[in-house]
Each structure stands twice: as C-alpha cells, then as structure tokens.
XYZ file of C-alpha atoms in Angstrom:
558
model
C 118.890 108.526 76.481
C 121.608 110.713 78.017
C 120.178 113.696 79.824
C 121.363 117.267 79.564
C 122.309 118.259 83.105
C 123.800 121.459 84.431
C 127.001 121.799 86.394
C 126.757 123.819 89.594
C 129.202 126.647 90.124
C 129.979 128.437 93.368
C 129.687 132.191 93.243
C 128.525 135.233 95.090
C 124.966 136.512 95.106
C 123.046 139.328 96.698
C 119.932 138.676 98.741
C 116.659 139.916 97.280
C 118.050 140.661 93.860
C 117.267 139.256 90.473
C 120.165 137.241 89.133
C 120.658 136.982 85.401
C 118.442 139.841 84.217
C 118.582 143.582 83.870
C 117.580 145.835 86.730
C 114.981 148.554 86.714
C 112.345 150.207 88.847
C 108.984 148.492 88.513
C 107.131 149.483 91.696
C 103.415 149.912 91.013
C 100.345 150.559 93.123
C 98.947 147.243 94.313
C 95.345 146.274 93.529
C 92.898 146.197 96.424
C 91.004 143.329 98.010
C 87.520 143.376 96.464
C 86.010 140.468 98.387
C 86.885 137.895 101.054
C 84.867 134.848 102.122
C 85.070 132.301 104.928
C 84.708 129.038 103.027
C 83.686 126.674 105.809
C 84.130 125.300 109.278
C 85.438 121.986 110.483
C 88.353 119.816 109.510
C 88.565 120.372 105.745
C 91.846 121.295 104.111
C 91.741 122.727 100.595
C 94.746 121.736 98.498
C 94.146 123.377 95.105
C 91.796 125.664 93.196
C 90.873 126.366 89.602
C 89.122 129.480 88.273
C 86.972 129.439 85.141
C 86.389 132.307 82.721
C 83.166 133.383 84.451
C 84.842 133.713 87.852
C 83.584 130.476 89.392
C 86.139 128.848 91.677
C 86.614 125.093 92.084
C 88.327 123.637 95.136
C 89.550 120.146 96.045
C 90.769 118.819 99.355
C 90.123 116.414 102.185
C 88.453 116.348 105.572
C 87.974 114.171 108.656
C 84.926 113.739 110.870
C 82.463 116.532 109.998
C 82.949 119.723 108.003
C 80.654 122.412 106.627
C 81.183 124.010 103.217
C 78.712 126.823 102.718
C 75.428 125.363 103.944
C 76.438 121.771 103.125
C 77.592 119.570 106.003
C 79.713 116.543 105.120
C 80.508 113.581 107.372
C 83.442 111.376 106.452
C 82.701 107.726 105.758
C 86.170 106.695 106.906
C 89.275 108.290 108.314
C 89.720 110.849 105.509
C 87.351 111.713 102.649
C 87.936 113.903 99.621
C 85.716 116.615 98.169
C 85.251 118.865 95.145
C 83.390 122.163 95.607
C 82.302 124.889 93.211
C 81.813 128.505 94.311
C 80.025 131.254 92.401
C 81.831 134.594 91.910
C 80.012 135.988 94.980
C 81.454 133.224 97.183
C 78.263 131.199 97.548
C 78.537 127.431 97.180
C 77.105 126.147 93.896
C 77.617 122.470 94.747
C 79.819 120.024 96.662
C 80.771 116.460 95.734
C 82.082 114.070 98.383
C 84.471 111.221 97.560
C 84.438 108.805 100.451
C 84.605 105.196 101.614
C 85.449 103.361 104.856
C 89.112 103.724 103.849
C 91.350 106.753 103.295
C 90.374 108.862 100.293
C 91.747 112.212 99.206
C 91.363 114.584 96.252
C 94.635 116.479 95.949
C 94.778 118.260 92.586
C 92.499 120.013 90.127
C 92.648 121.429 86.605
C 90.026 123.083 84.389
C 89.698 122.980 80.618
C 88.582 125.969 78.526
C 84.933 124.897 78.797
C 85.078 124.848 82.603
C 85.110 121.061 83.052
C 87.049 120.163 86.230
C 89.454 117.204 86.344
C 90.628 115.894 89.712
C 93.124 113.297 90.893
C 94.116 111.722 94.182
C 94.082 108.348 95.908
C 91.527 106.064 97.518
C 91.460 102.796 99.488
C 87.779 101.843 99.455
C 85.017 101.600 96.844
C 83.531 105.038 96.052
C 80.243 105.685 94.258
C 80.647 108.900 92.261
C 77.166 109.145 90.773
C 76.025 109.002 87.145
C 76.726 105.249 87.214
C 80.467 105.696 87.848
C 82.410 103.968 90.639
C 85.989 103.792 91.857
C 86.530 100.077 92.537
C 88.598 98.899 95.476
C 88.536 95.166 94.716
C 90.135 93.079 97.458
C 92.881 95.647 97.956
C 93.191 97.884 101.014
C 96.184 99.840 99.725
C 96.010 103.264 98.091
C 95.102 103.508 94.413
C 95.316 106.350 91.889
C 92.284 107.928 90.235
C 91.336 110.715 87.847
C 87.757 111.924 87.317
C 86.294 114.398 84.855
C 83.214 116.402 85.878
C 80.963 118.792 84.003
C 80.574 122.377 85.275
C 77.352 121.315 87.032
C 79.165 118.602 88.999
C 78.238 115.491 87.005
C 81.074 112.958 86.612
C 81.487 111.933 82.966
C 84.399 109.488 83.126
C 86.842 108.025 85.595
C 90.083 106.067 85.362
C 91.975 104.330 88.140
C 94.925 102.070 88.787
C 94.251 98.339 89.021
C 93.773 97.236 92.660
C 96.851 95.419 93.969
C 98.949 94.977 97.081
C 101.155 97.886 95.952
C 100.462 101.444 97.093
C 100.090 104.222 94.522
C 98.345 107.564 94.196
C 97.747 110.532 91.924
C 99.314 113.781 93.078
C 98.928 116.438 90.380
C 97.489 116.995 86.903
C 97.490 119.522 84.087
C 96.035 119.953 80.595
C 97.664 120.852 77.292
C 96.076 122.567 74.281
C 95.950 119.305 72.341
C 93.074 117.741 74.309
C 95.074 115.742 76.866
C 95.119 115.602 80.644
C 98.395 114.494 82.276
C 98.537 113.033 85.797
C 101.672 112.674 87.924
C 101.836 110.325 90.872
C 103.760 107.845 92.966
C 103.824 104.035 92.903
C 105.491 101.187 94.764
C 107.171 98.436 92.706
C 104.540 98.341 89.944
C 101.495 100.156 88.586
C 98.752 99.109 86.163
C 96.098 101.279 84.520
C 93.849 99.123 82.391
C 96.103 96.654 80.565
C 99.160 98.949 80.666
C 101.783 98.202 83.312
C 105.038 99.790 84.489
C 107.497 98.427 87.050
C 110.209 99.780 89.300
C 113.610 98.886 87.709
C 114.743 96.556 90.480
C 113.653 93.538 92.517
C 109.899 93.596 93.090
C 109.008 94.351 96.669
C 112.378 95.886 97.490
C 111.832 98.077 100.578
C 111.675 101.702 99.559
C 111.181 100.882 95.866
C 109.096 103.921 94.967
C 108.901 105.644 91.617
C 106.936 108.418 89.951
C 104.774 108.123 86.856
C 103.224 110.322 84.169
C 99.887 109.174 82.733
C 98.398 110.903 79.679
C 94.657 110.583 79.000
C 92.331 111.800 76.281
C 90.519 114.651 78.041
C 87.220 114.014 76.241
C 86.975 110.244 76.709
C 89.452 109.311 79.445
C 91.246 106.850 77.166
C 94.796 106.190 78.387
C 97.291 107.464 75.799
C 100.530 106.632 77.611
C 101.900 105.567 81.001
C 105.512 106.576 81.611
C 107.801 105.701 84.541
C 109.761 108.833 85.385
C 111.871 109.480 88.514
C 112.880 106.546 90.750
C 113.797 107.050 94.394
C 116.627 104.853 95.682
C 116.893 103.894 99.368
C 120.161 105.119 100.854
C 122.731 102.503 101.856
C 121.745 100.767 105.067
C 118.129 101.996 104.957
C 114.855 100.362 103.944
C 113.011 103.405 102.667
C 113.446 106.408 100.401
C 112.210 109.839 101.393
C 110.479 111.754 98.615
C 107.932 114.471 97.920
C 104.915 113.587 95.812
C 105.592 114.847 92.271
C 104.021 117.886 90.616
C 103.494 118.236 86.867
C 103.004 121.145 84.499
C 102.370 120.768 80.775
C 103.323 123.080 77.912
C 100.575 124.062 75.445
C 102.211 121.794 72.849
C 102.326 118.766 75.179
C 105.833 118.725 76.688
C 105.730 117.750 80.370
C 107.734 118.992 83.357
C 107.980 116.833 86.479
C 108.842 118.654 89.724
C 109.800 116.817 92.894
C 111.931 116.992 96.032
C 114.264 114.139 96.986
C 116.433 113.176 99.947
C 117.968 109.860 98.909
C 119.360 109.360 95.363
C 116.925 109.929 92.488
C 117.301 108.293 89.060
C 116.171 109.734 85.708
C 117.014 107.503 82.758
C 120.673 106.580 83.207
C 121.452 109.610 85.402
C 121.541 109.448 89.216
C 121.174 112.616 91.278
C 122.464 112.823 94.850
C 121.425 115.572 97.237
C 123.879 118.193 98.371
C 122.264 118.406 101.785
C 118.947 117.774 103.495
C 116.864 117.661 100.314
C 117.016 119.131 96.809
C 114.598 119.997 94.018
C 114.592 117.924 90.833
C 113.136 119.290 87.594
C 112.788 117.003 84.558
C 111.453 117.880 81.107
C 109.818 115.176 78.957
C 108.662 115.418 75.382
C 105.036 114.673 74.540
C 105.902 110.986 74.096
C 107.350 110.742 77.618
C 111.051 110.707 76.712
C 113.235 112.713 79.139
C 114.921 115.707 77.471
C 116.853 117.351 80.276
C 117.012 117.443 84.069
C 118.112 120.061 86.576
C 119.010 119.685 90.244
C 118.425 122.774 92.406
C 119.421 123.317 96.021
C 122.161 123.469 98.604
C 123.300 121.965 101.930
C 119.989 122.723 103.701
C 116.314 122.174 102.848
C 114.778 123.307 99.559
C 111.290 122.785 98.152
C 109.333 123.502 95.000
C 105.890 125.036 94.909
C 104.094 125.289 91.598
C 105.407 125.423 88.030
C 103.742 126.856 84.917
C 104.654 127.130 81.226
C 103.889 130.294 79.233
C 102.798 130.527 75.595
C 106.427 130.610 74.412
C 107.333 127.440 76.326
C 109.275 129.126 79.158
C 108.943 127.416 82.534
C 108.329 129.426 85.722
C 108.997 127.676 89.035
C 108.338 128.994 92.554
C 109.327 127.615 95.946
C 111.568 128.128 98.958
C 115.138 127.512 100.131
C 117.278 127.683 103.270
C 120.841 128.939 103.640
C 122.932 128.874 100.490
C 121.380 127.279 97.425
C 122.670 126.826 93.904
C 120.229 127.334 91.059
C 121.955 126.109 87.940
C 125.164 128.042 88.544
C 123.588 131.004 90.331
C 124.114 131.010 94.110
C 121.615 132.647 96.450
C 121.603 132.970 100.243
C 118.548 133.230 102.482
C 118.208 136.041 105.002
C 116.418 133.830 107.520
C 115.103 130.312 107.940
C 113.323 130.029 104.582
C 113.242 132.506 101.699
C 111.140 132.369 98.560
C 112.323 132.104 94.966
C 110.924 132.484 91.469
C 112.915 131.381 88.427
C 112.465 130.947 84.698
C 113.907 128.361 82.304
C 113.890 128.472 78.523
C 112.343 125.488 76.694
C 115.897 124.233 76.056
C 116.736 124.189 79.776
C 118.736 127.422 80.133
C 118.163 129.239 83.405
C 117.268 132.811 82.462
C 116.987 134.371 85.929
C 116.323 133.761 89.630
C 114.517 136.223 91.899
C 114.592 135.726 95.679
C 112.575 137.324 98.474
C 112.431 137.120 102.242
C 113.660 138.331 105.595
C 114.748 137.046 109.022
C 111.700 134.779 109.429
C 110.336 131.932 107.310
C 108.982 132.975 103.924
C 108.097 131.109 100.751
C 105.847 130.649 97.739
C 103.365 127.862 97.000
C 101.016 129.214 94.301
C 101.769 130.542 90.813
C 99.577 132.011 88.065
C 100.184 133.720 84.711
C 97.978 136.473 83.329
C 96.922 136.795 79.698
C 100.140 138.628 78.814
C 102.365 136.021 80.496
C 103.210 137.975 83.669
C 103.730 135.775 86.770
C 101.921 136.147 90.113
C 102.834 134.347 93.344
C 101.016 133.443 96.558
C 102.503 132.339 99.860
C 103.199 133.645 103.351
C 105.863 135.462 105.342
C 106.832 136.107 108.961
C 108.116 139.295 110.564
C 109.568 141.492 107.799
C 110.299 140.471 104.215
C 111.830 142.303 101.271
C 110.690 141.848 97.671
C 112.616 143.991 95.251
C 112.226 147.553 96.523
C 109.139 146.639 98.585
C 109.124 145.775 102.292
C 106.195 144.049 104.016
C 105.630 143.504 107.736
C 103.339 140.820 109.150
C 100.577 141.680 111.614
C 101.088 138.473 113.570
C 102.560 134.989 113.285
C 102.442 134.955 109.471
C 100.585 136.962 106.860
C 99.256 135.860 103.493
C 101.137 137.437 100.590
C 100.517 137.936 96.861
C 103.174 139.420 94.575
C 103.234 140.368 90.889
C 106.377 140.115 88.753
C 107.470 141.048 85.259
C 108.536 138.280 82.843
C 112.110 139.430 83.582
C 111.755 138.663 87.317
C 111.268 142.151 88.741
C 108.687 142.816 91.453
C 105.799 145.029 90.300
C 103.683 145.114 93.463
C 102.818 143.201 96.632
C 99.589 142.797 98.586
C 99.105 141.120 101.960
C 96.328 140.030 104.308
C 96.332 138.786 107.867
C 95.966 139.300 111.583
C 97.582 138.084 114.774
C 97.388 134.406 113.791
C 98.803 132.211 111.020
C 97.585 133.284 107.571
C 98.639 131.784 104.258
C 97.766 132.302 100.571
C 98.146 128.852 99.009
C 96.767 129.076 95.461
C 95.586 131.690 92.979
C 94.092 131.995 89.502
C 92.559 134.467 87.030
C 89.095 134.690 85.530
C 88.371 136.122 82.068
C 87.883 139.629 83.508
C 91.359 139.717 85.038
C 90.178 139.288 88.640
C 92.704 137.357 90.727
C 91.111 134.723 92.991
C 93.192 133.671 96.006
C 92.668 130.574 98.181
C 94.292 130.261 101.579
C 93.819 129.682 105.284
C 93.486 131.973 108.292
C 92.872 131.870 112.021
C 91.402 134.386 114.431
C 90.591 137.697 112.755
C 92.290 138.589 109.477
C 92.126 141.857 107.572
C 91.925 141.964 103.774
C 92.361 145.698 103.329
C 89.113 147.194 104.643
C 87.481 143.743 104.764
C 87.686 141.377 107.721
C 87.125 137.663 108.369
C 86.890 135.895 111.736
C 87.001 132.247 112.757
C 87.407 130.245 115.924
C 89.834 127.763 114.393
C 91.983 127.802 111.290
C 89.843 127.555 108.189
C 89.837 128.307 104.466
C 89.332 131.704 102.831
C 88.658 132.712 99.251
C 89.446 136.312 98.315
C 89.509 138.437 95.172
C 92.002 141.078 94.075
C 91.002 143.660 91.482
C 91.637 147.208 90.396
C 94.563 148.999 88.769
C 97.908 147.336 88.086
C 96.448 143.843 88.305
C 96.980 142.756 84.728
C 99.667 144.226 82.500
C 99.011 144.580 78.807
C 100.878 146.286 76.000
C 99.691 149.782 75.192
C 97.891 148.818 71.990
C 96.041 145.908 70.471
C 96.610 144.826 66.868
C 93.607 144.018 64.704
C 93.835 140.556 63.159
C 92.703 139.526 59.734
C 90.304 136.578 60.010
C 88.891 134.587 57.106
C 86.575 133.161 55.980
C 84.109 135.348 57.810
C 81.524 133.945 58.410
C 83.442 130.773 59.323
C 82.029 127.279 59.093
C 84.782 124.765 59.878
C 88.016 126.697 60.422
C 89.102 130.317 60.688
C 92.475 131.469 59.321
C 94.443 133.986 61.404
C 97.607 134.869 59.457
C 100.352 136.559 61.429
C 99.989 134.630 64.685
C 102.820 132.229 65.624
C 102.054 128.514 65.735
C 100.811 127.468 69.166
C 99.482 130.904 70.178
C 96.304 130.394 72.185
C 93.195 132.093 70.750
C 90.196 132.836 72.975
C 86.656 133.086 71.576
C 84.515 135.389 73.746
C 80.748 135.484 73.174
C 78.420 138.510 73.185
C 77.965 138.237 76.973
C 81.708 138.386 77.621
C 82.000 134.679 78.443
C 84.889 132.521 77.293
C 83.207 130.099 74.903
C 86.225 128.347 73.396
C 90.011 128.377 73.453
C 92.421 126.667 71.057
C 95.989 127.045 69.731
C 96.938 128.247 66.250
C 97.907 125.288 64.072
C 101.033 125.082 61.918
C 98.883 126.235 58.980
C 97.717 129.355 60.854
C 94.166 128.283 61.559
C 91.800 127.304 64.388
C 88.974 124.777 64.075
C 85.505 126.124 64.992
C 83.418 123.037 64.244
C 81.003 122.410 67.099
C 81.099 126.015 68.298
C 77.611 127.472 68.765
C 76.706 129.818 65.880
C 77.082 133.495 66.735
C 79.360 136.531 66.731
C 82.606 136.106 68.688
C 85.433 138.399 69.705
C 88.812 136.725 69.207
C 91.646 137.580 71.603
C 95.234 136.378 71.569
C 98.537 137.276 73.238
C 101.835 136.141 71.755
C 105.002 135.129 73.607
C 106.207 138.751 73.708
C 103.004 139.941 75.358
C 101.611 141.598 72.213
C 97.812 141.546 72.059
C 95.636 140.821 69.041
C 91.910 140.913 68.478
C 89.356 140.266 65.756
C 85.675 139.468 65.328
C 84.265 136.515 63.473
C 80.795 135.183 62.776
C 80.548 131.412 63.238
C 77.816 129.692 61.215
C-alpha cells in the first residue's frame, strides 16, 4: 500500500528549545538518589532492564570469559553467552539464568507483563538447554538464529520459540507487549526466515550479498503460538557494494496492538513500495504498522551527519515518544534543529496519525544523547543517557565531573524539561535504561568506572561495570491535583466489572490489600474489564486517561 511520508522543509531553529509547542517555566526540584548498587564484576554488559510493580528489576545482557553477578559466578561456554538476572528492590540478586553454548549467544532485549513474567529475545548459534525441559536447538547450523523465551517471576522458562536452523543468519533484537495478550519481536534476517512452518523471504535473488531485512513476529504471550510473521524494512546494498549497513531494529507496541519499528540506515531502505535514501552518514527510519502488520506511515529523520534512535514508547492515547541523538543540522519532519557540539540529544512526540507534535533538543559542546525512555502513570516522559562537559536542558545547565556523567531528565507531555539529575565521577558514566515500579520509584541501569557519586552515595570499581540506582522523593511523578471516584458494578464482581466513563483502551490497574499490582487490563469497547481468574479479594482500581486525569474505585472480586 502507498505510505504516508513527510516532506522535509529547511528552516531555522534554536538550540535547546522545544519546537512546535508552547513555552513555559517548568523547573522543579529534582528527586534524590535513594540507593545505588554495583551489580557485578567481570565482562558482562547489561543491555536492557524491566521493573515490576513490586520494585524487582530484571536485566539481560551478555558476557565473555568469567563474570560475577551478586554472589553468582558465570563462566561462558563459548565466545559470548547471554544471561537474565533478577534483583530484589534492595539490590540483592534473586536469581541468574545463563544462556550459553560453544557458539555465540546473546540476550539483548527484555519486556515484562503485568504479572511480572519476563520475556527475552536475542540470538544463538549453538544448542542451549534452558531448563524445565526446554531447549534452543541449533541443528546442523552454525549461523545465528532468533529466539524468544518466556519465564515466570521465579526464573522458570515456560515456553520458547526460535527460527528454523538454516545457513542464513538472523537474530531477535527487541520486543514489547500490548494489552491484548501479545508479545511482538523485531529482528534481522538474511535472505529468508522461518519460524515453525511460516516463512518470509527477502524480495530479491536469494543469497544476494547484503540482502538483509527486518521482521516483526507476533506471539501469543500465554502460549508462545506464532500469530504472524511480517517482513518489514529491507536494506539495499549501495551501487558497487556487496553489503548494506544497518542498525538492528527496535520495536514499541501501542496498547491496542499497533507496532512501531525504529531503525537506522546508511544505504537505501525499502518499506512497501517506498524507498528511503539517507541525506548523509545515516538517518533514522520510523514505520508504523497496524496490528495485522500492514504499514500505515513512515517517517525519515536526520540530516547530513550521523543520527541515531534510542528507545520509543507509546502512551495510553497512542502518541509515540522517541528519544535519541543527532549531529550537526537535522530535519525532524519539517522542523530543523542544530547541535551545539558533536552529538546532542532529542525527544519528540508523534500523534497516532503520524503528525509530529514537537521536538525538544538538549546538549552542549561535547557529546550528549539519550538511550532510555520511560513513562509514568500519568504519561509524563523520563529520559536516561549521558553527557560530556556542559549541557543545557531547557533552563537547566549540568556540568560533568569527568569524562561523561550519567543523566536522567523528566519532561512534560508538551516537551518541557521539569528537572534533571546526574551521577558520576572522573571516569565514563552512563545511564542506559530506566523504569518505574508501582510506588513511583524510578530504577536506573547504567555503567560506571572508577568512583562515581550518586548524590551522597558512592560506588567504586576497578574496571567499568554495571550499576543499578533508584530515584525517589518529591517531583518524581506528576499527577493531577485530584482523583475522580469511579462507579464500578457489579460489586462484588464475578466475571467482569463495568467502569462507565473511562475511554476505550484506558489501562486499569488492580492493586491488592498489600499494595501489589495484581492485574492490569484495558477497558473494552463496552466499558468493562474481565476479572475471571483473579484471586478473590478486595482490590483498589486505578486508572489514568490520555489527558493525565486519575480515577480510582474499589471492588470486591468473588
């Protein structure tokens, strides 16, 4: 189908301003660092975290040789092994699961469902025994293969799916969950890809050098059954070359199932019948797909120099937030921005229909950028990354203590900076990922070297390693000044509970008597939420609509 694409217009822009939204003073007192933990020694590299309602943090990554996570020492079975670790709120290690073989194996992405079940994806090139009778099978192939595994909160694998072993390289790179019970995986493949009996192929001669494409695979989150396998962006080798340069694709999923693919490309990239060509070193490509995998619109972002995307997230109203970095002059859908130094960071928001609503940039004379993104209960965005020297964010100015400092910043839904908080020392420090628990505590994963200060707290290491820190206190989460009481019936509820007045798709959280998130589900088109299977008891219901308005009620489930 023809794609809706945006023309790029040249225009002037001011550094460190928000383009396309109203101005206003939003400076607030930043929350303080409540805790900071050294998460291990050795060669491990954490790539992503997830935070459950109780404040437990899950981490995936890879390591070589020997590494220690908490009191657990892991030794790789091959060149690179993957791992999944769970940490309690106090930073102690609950458990670690190793994914390894004599080949190269890596866990690269993680997502949690409302019940705290972790889902991971990555690639492997040797047979891996996962436990609980589950195995990733290598067959006779030595090339990389994609996988996705679902675990329980206690670390037991419950199902796994993988690509069929072949001579073609492929791998999983990212995954996300919707509110309809699906997990979506994005990845890369060469020439062809098969999962079970479903196959997709690159639209060209098989085996053509550089014939790489991206895919979106949708699975039933409860059973692992493949629902769909969709070829998405194809990378085309430039004339006279035998390879295409690409960045492994990221994916974020709207609550209602629409999918957004995020990637960076150097050579031409093809979406449907539309070919995108970079304006310089590399550009960002953003593509929206409906729940069936049909492309709806695509946007190319960037300029003559290098640009990259970090993470993307969709709020309850279907707006897409995207964070990343850019160099020099870059065009974001008709809005031109210019970096103050080597790299600057950006945060932008698109409407569900693909209209750019605003772009906010930040940075200084050094290299600065964002990699992590989280939304609080009211839909306010938070960013994590790093900066060098001095950087400006709205009316705030931060100065690094050394090479680079880790940085966290809070924004309004209109793109204005609310507060910033940093951590670091004389070495290289970086905040890579972040996420909220049910109590509004912000958990931050990153790396540090030497001695790094987190407010009054301090961590030390001999070599660069991973940290996990927590931000809490005033100004962390923003909520409207009052909460509206919801009508809920029947009460007691047996099968469904009706919540009139909430828009379709609004996520409703069921919190038990101990303050734990027991269940989360969206409002249906008929204004109800199913409660079958929920443990009998009294629950507090909490919801926040697309405008940030909060609602609450209490219901007895029988």
